[in-house]
């Protein structure tokens, strides 16, 4: 009966969370009565979110908001763009690695995609990149923030599964970097096979290795924040919440 009721509510267009609430409460009332069910409902709703670890979420979100306002994404994009200037699809590659770098301070895939949609998409449109490649690279690379620490999804997963946030953060670094490299290589291969996807960016002056190294200097603040947050958690200097607070303060200061 519960399954039938759940399906009927979904068919009527009721939100899935409300469906679970109605079916669960109704089943509980049938089994144990109204008063115990209401008491259990209140306790369950409270204790499911009254977890100290959740306090890290708004702090990491605040850290990401400061990073967006401080122009960290633009710095990362410009730095990688100079390094990859001679490669096919250089702007799309800059988007991939820029998203990976910005993901270390934002923690949110949606925020990363939105920010690079405003920064990278106009640049790629200016150089007549195909919409499919431009939008696809932003949408795909934006997901790096969900893999590269401090990923908000990792925090939620760690809380519900009672795992170590620090270990999850450490485990996400290498896969995130490998994914960024693989995406960039796939862009190079596609553009070499179909040059019309991404016309070569015309560089007004020759970019030397010194210029490329100096461009990396634009990302020192991002690297410092990543070391502060991840190093603090991994060494035990900070808890996850304390690292989020320290990261937010440092982002505001460096920005």
mmCIF file of C-alpha atoms in Angstrom:
data_model
loop_
_atom_site.group_PDB
_atom_site.id
_atom_site.type_symbol
_atom_site.label_atom_id
_atom_site.label_comp_id
_atom_site.label_asym_id
_atom_site.label_seq_id
_atom_site.Cartn_x
_atom_site.Cartn_y
_atom_site.Cartn_z
ATOM 1 C CA UNK A 1 0.000 0.000 0.000
ATOM 2 C CA UNK A 2 2.846 2.372 0.833
ATOM 3 C CA UNK A 3 4.417 1.797 -2.588
ATOM 4 C CA UNK A 4 1.081 2.309 -4.328
ATOM 5 C CA UNK A 5 0.463 5.509 -2.369
ATOM 6 C CA UNK A 6 3.954 6.761 -3.133
ATOM 7 C CA UNK A 7 3.472 6.119 -6.858
ATOM 8 C CA UNK A 8 0.074 7.825 -6.830
ATOM 9 C CA UNK A 9 1.495 10.945 -5.179
ATOM 10 C CA UNK A 10 4.332 11.089 -7.707
ATOM 11 C CA UNK A 11 1.805 10.732 -10.541
ATOM 12 C CA UNK A 12 -0.116 13.702 -9.118
ATOM 13 C CA UNK A 13 3.036 15.815 -9.309
ATOM 14 C CA UNK A 14 3.742 16.015 -5.581
ATOM 15 C CA UNK A 15 7.380 16.822 -4.727
ATOM 16 C CA UNK A 16 9.321 13.662 -3.941
ATOM 17 C CA UNK A 17 10.339 14.883 -0.473
ATOM 18 C CA UNK A 18 6.682 15.497 0.419
ATOM 19 C CA UNK A 19 5.816 12.047 -0.954
ATOM 20 C CA UNK A 20 8.320 10.412 1.391
ATOM 21 C CA UNK A 21 7.012 12.490 4.299
ATOM 22 C CA UNK A 22 3.349 11.638 3.714
ATOM 23 C CA UNK A 23 3.892 7.931 3.050
ATOM 24 C CA UNK A 24 6.351 7.516 5.918
ATOM 25 C CA UNK A 25 4.153 9.364 8.403
ATOM 26 C CA UNK A 26 1.031 7.481 7.321
ATOM 27 C CA UNK A 27 2.802 4.129 7.638
ATOM 28 C CA UNK A 28 4.117 5.064 11.073
ATOM 29 C CA UNK A 29 0.648 6.144 12.255
ATOM 30 C CA UNK A 30 -0.792 2.794 11.182
ATOM 31 C CA UNK A 31 1.961 0.853 12.955
ATOM 32 C CA UNK A 32 2.506 2.762 16.221
ATOM 33 C CA UNK A 33 -0.209 5.429 16.446
ATOM 34 C CA UNK A 34 -0.464 9.182 15.923
ATOM 35 C CA UNK A 35 1.318 10.655 18.963
ATOM 36 C CA UNK A 36 4.442 8.429 18.789
ATOM 37 C CA UNK A 37 4.626 9.069 15.054
ATOM 38 C CA UNK A 38 4.529 12.860 15.459
ATOM 39 C CA UNK A 39 7.145 12.675 18.212
ATOM 40 C CA UNK A 40 9.376 10.477 16.052
ATOM 41 C CA UNK A 41 8.906 12.832 13.104
ATOM 42 C CA UNK A 42 10.109 15.843 15.089
ATOM 43 C CA UNK A 43 13.114 14.021 16.538
ATOM 44 C CA UNK A 44 14.132 12.587 13.175
ATOM 45 C CA UNK A 45 13.909 15.935 11.387
ATOM 46 C CA UNK A 46 15.947 17.660 14.100
ATOM 47 C CA UNK A 47 18.686 15.090 14.645
ATOM 48 C CA UNK A 48 19.193 14.466 10.918
ATOM 49 C CA UNK A 49 20.520 18.020 10.525
ATOM 50 C CA UNK A 50 21.813 18.740 14.050
ATOM 51 C CA UNK A 51 25.274 17.514 13.075
ATOM 52 C CA UNK A 52 28.288 19.726 13.875
ATOM 53 C CA UNK A 53 29.926 18.815 10.585
ATOM 54 C CA UNK A 54 27.196 20.596 8.648
ATOM 55 C CA UNK A 55 28.465 23.913 10.009
ATOM 56 C CA UNK A 56 31.362 23.615 7.554
ATOM 57 C CA UNK A 57 29.005 23.861 4.574
ATOM 58 C CA UNK A 58 27.964 27.528 4.921
ATOM 59 C CA UNK A 59 31.563 28.485 5.704
ATOM 60 C CA UNK A 60 32.884 26.813 2.550
ATOM 61 C CA UNK A 61 30.040 28.441 0.597
ATOM 62 C CA UNK A 62 31.090 31.792 2.085
ATOM 63 C CA UNK A 63 34.679 31.065 1.066
ATOM 64 C CA UNK A 64 33.511 30.397 -2.489
ATOM 65 C CA UNK A 65 31.442 33.596 -2.531
ATOM 66 C CA UNK A 66 34.487 35.617 -1.466
ATOM 67 C CA UNK A 67 36.540 33.886 -4.181
ATOM 68 C CA UNK A 68 33.977 34.772 -6.850
ATOM 69 C CA UNK A 69 33.917 38.432 -5.809
ATOM 70 C CA UNK A 70 37.711 38.573 -5.558
ATOM 71 C CA UNK A 71 38.287 37.597 -9.183
ATOM 72 C CA UNK A 72 40.159 34.372 -8.470
ATOM 73 C CA UNK A 73 38.458 32.664 -11.424
ATOM 74 C CA UNK A 74 39.611 35.367 -13.849
ATOM 75 C CA UNK A 75 43.181 35.103 -12.563
ATOM 76 C CA UNK A 76 43.191 31.322 -13.010
ATOM 77 C CA UNK A 77 41.703 31.542 -16.507
ATOM 78 C CA UNK A 78 44.156 34.215 -17.676
ATOM 79 C CA UNK A 79 47.148 32.345 -16.246
ATOM 80 C CA UNK A 80 46.313 29.032 -17.921
ATOM 81 C CA UNK A 81 45.373 30.809 -21.155
ATOM 82 C CA UNK A 82 48.894 32.230 -21.459
ATOM 83 C CA UNK A 83 50.483 28.852 -20.773
ATOM 84 C CA UNK A 84 48.272 27.032 -23.310
ATOM 85 C CA UNK A 85 48.257 29.822 -25.908
ATOM 86 C CA UNK A 86 49.933 27.743 -28.639
ATOM 87 C CA UNK A 87 47.790 24.643 -28.161
ATOM 88 C CA UNK A 88 44.696 23.848 -30.258
ATOM 89 C CA UNK A 89 41.568 24.880 -28.375
ATOM 90 C CA UNK A 90 43.622 26.896 -25.908
ATOM 91 C CA UNK A 91 40.630 28.760 -24.466
ATOM 92 C CA UNK A 92 38.751 25.516 -23.806
ATOM 93 C CA UNK A 93 41.880 24.071 -22.182
ATOM 94 C CA UNK A 94 42.198 27.210 -20.076
ATOM 95 C CA UNK A 95 38.595 26.681 -19.025
ATOM 96 C CA UNK A 96 39.328 23.103 -17.912
ATOM 97 C CA UNK A 97 42.350 23.925 -15.782
ATOM 98 C CA UNK A 98 40.863 27.226 -14.644
ATOM 99 C CA UNK A 99 37.811 25.380 -13.325
ATOM 100 C CA UNK A 100 40.083 22.878 -11.588
ATOM 101 C CA UNK A 101 42.052 25.686 -9.934
ATOM 102 C CA UNK A 102 38.960 27.658 -8.964
ATOM 103 C CA UNK A 103 37.341 24.480 -7.637
ATOM 104 C CA UNK A 104 39.961 24.415 -4.876
ATOM 105 C CA UNK A 105 38.409 27.541 -3.360
ATOM 106 C CA UNK A 106 34.749 27.326 -4.400
ATOM 107 C CA UNK A 107 33.680 23.749 -3.582
ATOM 108 C CA UNK A 108 30.555 24.141 -5.729
ATOM 109 C CA UNK A 109 30.111 22.848 -9.269
ATOM 110 C CA UNK A 110 27.191 25.198 -9.920
ATOM 111 C CA UNK A 111 29.156 28.252 -8.793
ATOM 112 C CA UNK A 112 32.182 27.243 -10.868
ATOM 113 C CA UNK A 113 30.095 26.673 -14.004
ATOM 114 C CA UNK A 114 28.257 29.969 -13.533
ATOM 115 C CA UNK A 115 31.441 31.977 -13.006
ATOM 116 C CA UNK A 116 33.267 30.493 -15.986
ATOM 117 C CA UNK A 117 30.149 30.888 -18.084
ATOM 118 C CA UNK A 118 30.546 34.634 -17.571
ATOM 119 C CA UNK A 119 34.336 34.652 -17.997
ATOM 120 C CA UNK A 120 35.248 32.011 -20.580
ATOM 121 C CA UNK A 121 32.168 31.890 -22.822
ATOM 122 C CA UNK A 122 32.453 35.510 -24.095
ATOM 123 C CA UNK A 123 36.146 34.928 -24.855
ATOM 124 C CA UNK A 124 35.438 31.746 -26.810
ATOM 125 C CA UNK A 125 32.587 33.435 -28.681
ATOM 126 C CA UNK A 126 34.913 36.330 -29.578
ATOM 127 C CA UNK A 127 37.269 33.880 -31.295
ATOM 128 C CA UNK A 128 34.383 32.064 -33.052
ATOM 129 C CA UNK A 129 34.526 28.838 -31.061
ATOM 130 C CA UNK A 130 31.653 26.507 -31.836
ATOM 131 C CA UNK A 131 28.885 26.682 -29.243
ATOM 132 C CA UNK A 132 29.035 22.934 -28.709
ATOM 133 C CA UNK A 133 32.702 23.032 -27.692
ATOM 134 C CA UNK A 134 32.465 26.270 -25.716
ATOM 135 C CA UNK A 135 29.404 25.352 -23.663
ATOM 136 C CA UNK A 136 30.416 21.703 -23.392
ATOM 137 C CA UNK A 137 33.842 22.504 -21.961
ATOM 138 C CA UNK A 138 32.334 24.844 -19.360
ATOM 139 C CA UNK A 139 29.603 22.386 -18.365
ATOM 140 C CA UNK A 140 32.029 19.461 -18.122
ATOM 141 C CA UNK A 141 34.861 21.310 -16.376
ATOM 142 C CA UNK A 142 32.471 22.931 -13.930
ATOM 143 C CA UNK A 143 31.921 19.528 -12.351
ATOM 144 C CA UNK A 144 35.560 19.444 -11.190
ATOM 145 C CA UNK A 145 34.579 21.431 -8.096
ATOM 146 C CA UNK A 146 32.479 18.462 -6.999
ATOM 147 C CA UNK A 147 35.571 16.260 -7.087
ATOM 148 C CA UNK A 148 38.429 18.550 -6.111
ATOM 149 C CA UNK A 149 38.506 19.561 -2.434
ATOM 150 C CA UNK A 150 36.940 21.370 -0.683
ATOM 151 C CA UNK A 151 33.990 19.690 -2.399
ATOM 152 C CA UNK A 152 30.672 20.319 -0.656
ATOM 153 C CA UNK A 153 29.446 16.912 -1.834
ATOM 154 C CA UNK A 154 32.369 15.242 -0.074
ATOM 155 C CA UNK A 155 31.401 16.939 3.185
ATOM 156 C CA UNK A 156 27.766 15.810 2.960
ATOM 157 C CA UNK A 157 28.821 12.282 1.963
ATOM 158 C CA UNK A 158 31.327 12.089 4.822
ATOM 159 C CA UNK A 159 28.717 13.169 7.372
ATOM 160 C CA UNK A 160 26.049 10.690 6.275
ATOM 161 C CA UNK A 161 28.468 7.771 5.895
ATOM 162 C CA UNK A 162 30.574 8.700 8.953
ATOM 163 C CA UNK A 163 33.787 8.885 6.944
ATOM 164 C CA UNK A 164 36.790 11.170 7.356
ATOM 165 C CA UNK A 165 36.372 14.456 5.481
ATOM 166 C CA UNK A 166 40.145 14.897 5.324
ATOM 167 C CA UNK A 167 40.691 11.478 3.733
ATOM 168 C CA UNK A 168 37.949 12.129 1.186
ATOM 169 C CA UNK A 169 39.523 15.474 0.326
ATOM 170 C CA UNK A 170 42.925 13.855 -0.165
ATOM 171 C CA UNK A 171 41.362 11.112 -2.287
ATOM 172 C CA UNK A 172 39.757 13.653 -4.618
ATOM 173 C CA UNK A 173 42.885 15.592 -5.596
ATOM 174 C CA UNK A 174 44.524 13.118 -7.997
ATOM 175 C CA UNK A 175 41.314 12.017 -9.806
ATOM 176 C CA UNK A 176 40.376 15.671 -10.268
ATOM 177 C CA UNK A 177 43.737 16.557 -11.807
ATOM 178 C CA UNK A 178 43.745 13.451 -14.011
ATOM 179 C CA UNK A 179 40.250 14.294 -15.242
ATOM 180 C CA UNK A 180 41.334 17.847 -16.116
ATOM 181 C CA UNK A 181 44.310 16.489 -18.091
ATOM 182 C CA UNK A 182 42.179 13.909 -19.927
ATOM 183 C CA UNK A 183 39.541 16.510 -20.814
ATOM 184 C CA UNK A 184 42.249 18.834 -22.139
ATOM 185 C CA UNK A 185 43.813 16.071 -24.232
ATOM 186 C CA UNK A 186 40.406 15.211 -25.679
ATOM 187 C CA UNK A 187 39.932 18.885 -26.622
ATOM 188 C CA UNK A 188 43.319 18.932 -28.391
ATOM 189 C CA UNK A 189 42.478 15.745 -30.324
ATOM 190 C CA UNK A 190 39.035 17.008 -31.357
ATOM 191 C CA UNK A 191 40.304 20.406 -32.461
ATOM 192 C CA UNK A 192 43.160 18.858 -34.457
ATOM 193 C CA UNK A 193 40.640 16.659 -36.269
ATOM 194 C CA UNK A 194 38.107 19.491 -36.697
ATOM 195 C CA UNK A 195 39.922 22.862 -36.638
ATOM 196 C CA UNK A 196 36.678 24.746 -37.281
ATOM 197 C CA UNK A 197 35.577 23.917 -33.721
ATOM 198 C CA UNK A 198 38.155 26.288 -32.245
ATOM 199 C CA UNK A 199 40.061 28.724 -34.471
ATOM 200 C CA UNK A 200 43.584 29.456 -33.286
ATOM 201 C CA UNK A 201 43.764 32.408 -30.915
ATOM 202 C CA UNK A 202 45.841 35.212 -32.405
ATOM 203 C CA UNK A 203 48.501 36.281 -29.904
ATOM 204 C CA UNK A 204 49.577 39.899 -30.342
ATOM 205 C CA UNK A 205 53.057 39.330 -28.945
ATOM 206 C CA UNK A 206 55.197 36.263 -28.418
ATOM 207 C CA UNK A 207 54.686 34.681 -24.997
ATOM 208 C CA UNK A 208 58.028 33.630 -23.527
ATOM 209 C CA UNK A 209 58.620 31.027 -20.845
ATOM 210 C CA UNK A 210 59.271 33.898 -18.464
ATOM 211 C CA UNK A 211 55.791 35.263 -19.201
ATOM 212 C CA UNK A 212 54.303 31.827 -18.583
ATOM 213 C CA UNK A 213 56.072 31.488 -15.247
ATOM 214 C CA UNK A 214 54.989 34.978 -14.246
ATOM 215 C CA UNK A 215 51.405 34.101 -15.153
ATOM 216 C CA UNK A 216 51.558 31.242 -12.660
ATOM 217 C CA UNK A 217 52.319 33.883 -10.057
ATOM 218 C CA UNK A 218 48.762 35.136 -10.519
ATOM 219 C CA UNK A 219 47.583 31.877 -8.961
ATOM 220 C CA UNK A 220 49.714 32.025 -5.816
ATOM 221 C CA UNK A 221 46.729 33.076 -3.711
ATOM 222 C CA UNK A 222 44.706 30.062 -4.887
ATOM 223 C CA UNK A 223 47.609 27.732 -4.112
ATOM 224 C CA UNK A 224 48.043 29.312 -0.689
ATOM 225 C CA UNK A 225 44.356 28.849 0.136
ATOM 226 C CA UNK A 226 44.431 25.212 -0.987
ATOM 227 C CA UNK A 227 47.489 24.537 1.165
ATOM 228 C CA UNK A 228 45.898 26.283 4.140
ATOM 229 C CA UNK A 229 42.626 24.356 3.995
ATOM 230 C CA UNK A 230 43.856 20.931 2.894
ATOM 231 C CA UNK A 231 47.133 21.070 4.796
ATOM 232 C CA UNK A 232 45.358 22.180 7.949
ATOM 233 C CA UNK A 233 42.868 19.316 7.756
ATOM 234 C CA UNK A 234 45.420 16.666 6.772
ATOM 235 C CA UNK A 235 47.921 17.596 9.489
ATOM 236 C CA UNK A 236 45.215 17.787 12.139
ATOM 237 C CA UNK A 237 45.813 21.490 12.737
ATOM 238 C CA UNK A 238 42.183 22.284 11.855
ATOM 239 C CA UNK A 239 38.937 20.414 11.980
ATOM 240 C CA UNK A 240 36.850 20.621 8.807
ATOM 241 C CA UNK A 241 34.771 23.486 10.211
ATOM 242 C CA UNK A 242 37.833 25.365 11.453
ATOM 243 C CA UNK A 243 39.534 24.922 8.074
ATOM 244 C CA UNK A 244 36.450 26.328 6.349
ATOM 245 C CA UNK A 245 36.447 29.346 8.664
ATOM 246 C CA UNK A 246 40.186 29.903 8.160
ATOM 247 C CA UNK A 247 39.750 29.563 4.402
ATOM 248 C CA UNK A 248 36.911 32.095 4.340
ATOM 249 C CA UNK A 249 38.940 34.628 6.338
ATOM 250 C CA UNK A 250 42.037 34.049 4.191
ATOM 251 C CA UNK A 251 40.015 34.405 0.969
ATOM 252 C CA UNK A 252 38.566 37.697 2.167
ATOM 253 C CA UNK A 253 42.040 38.913 3.145
ATOM 254 C CA UNK A 254 43.825 37.840 -0.046
ATOM 255 C CA UNK A 255 41.006 39.006 -2.297
#
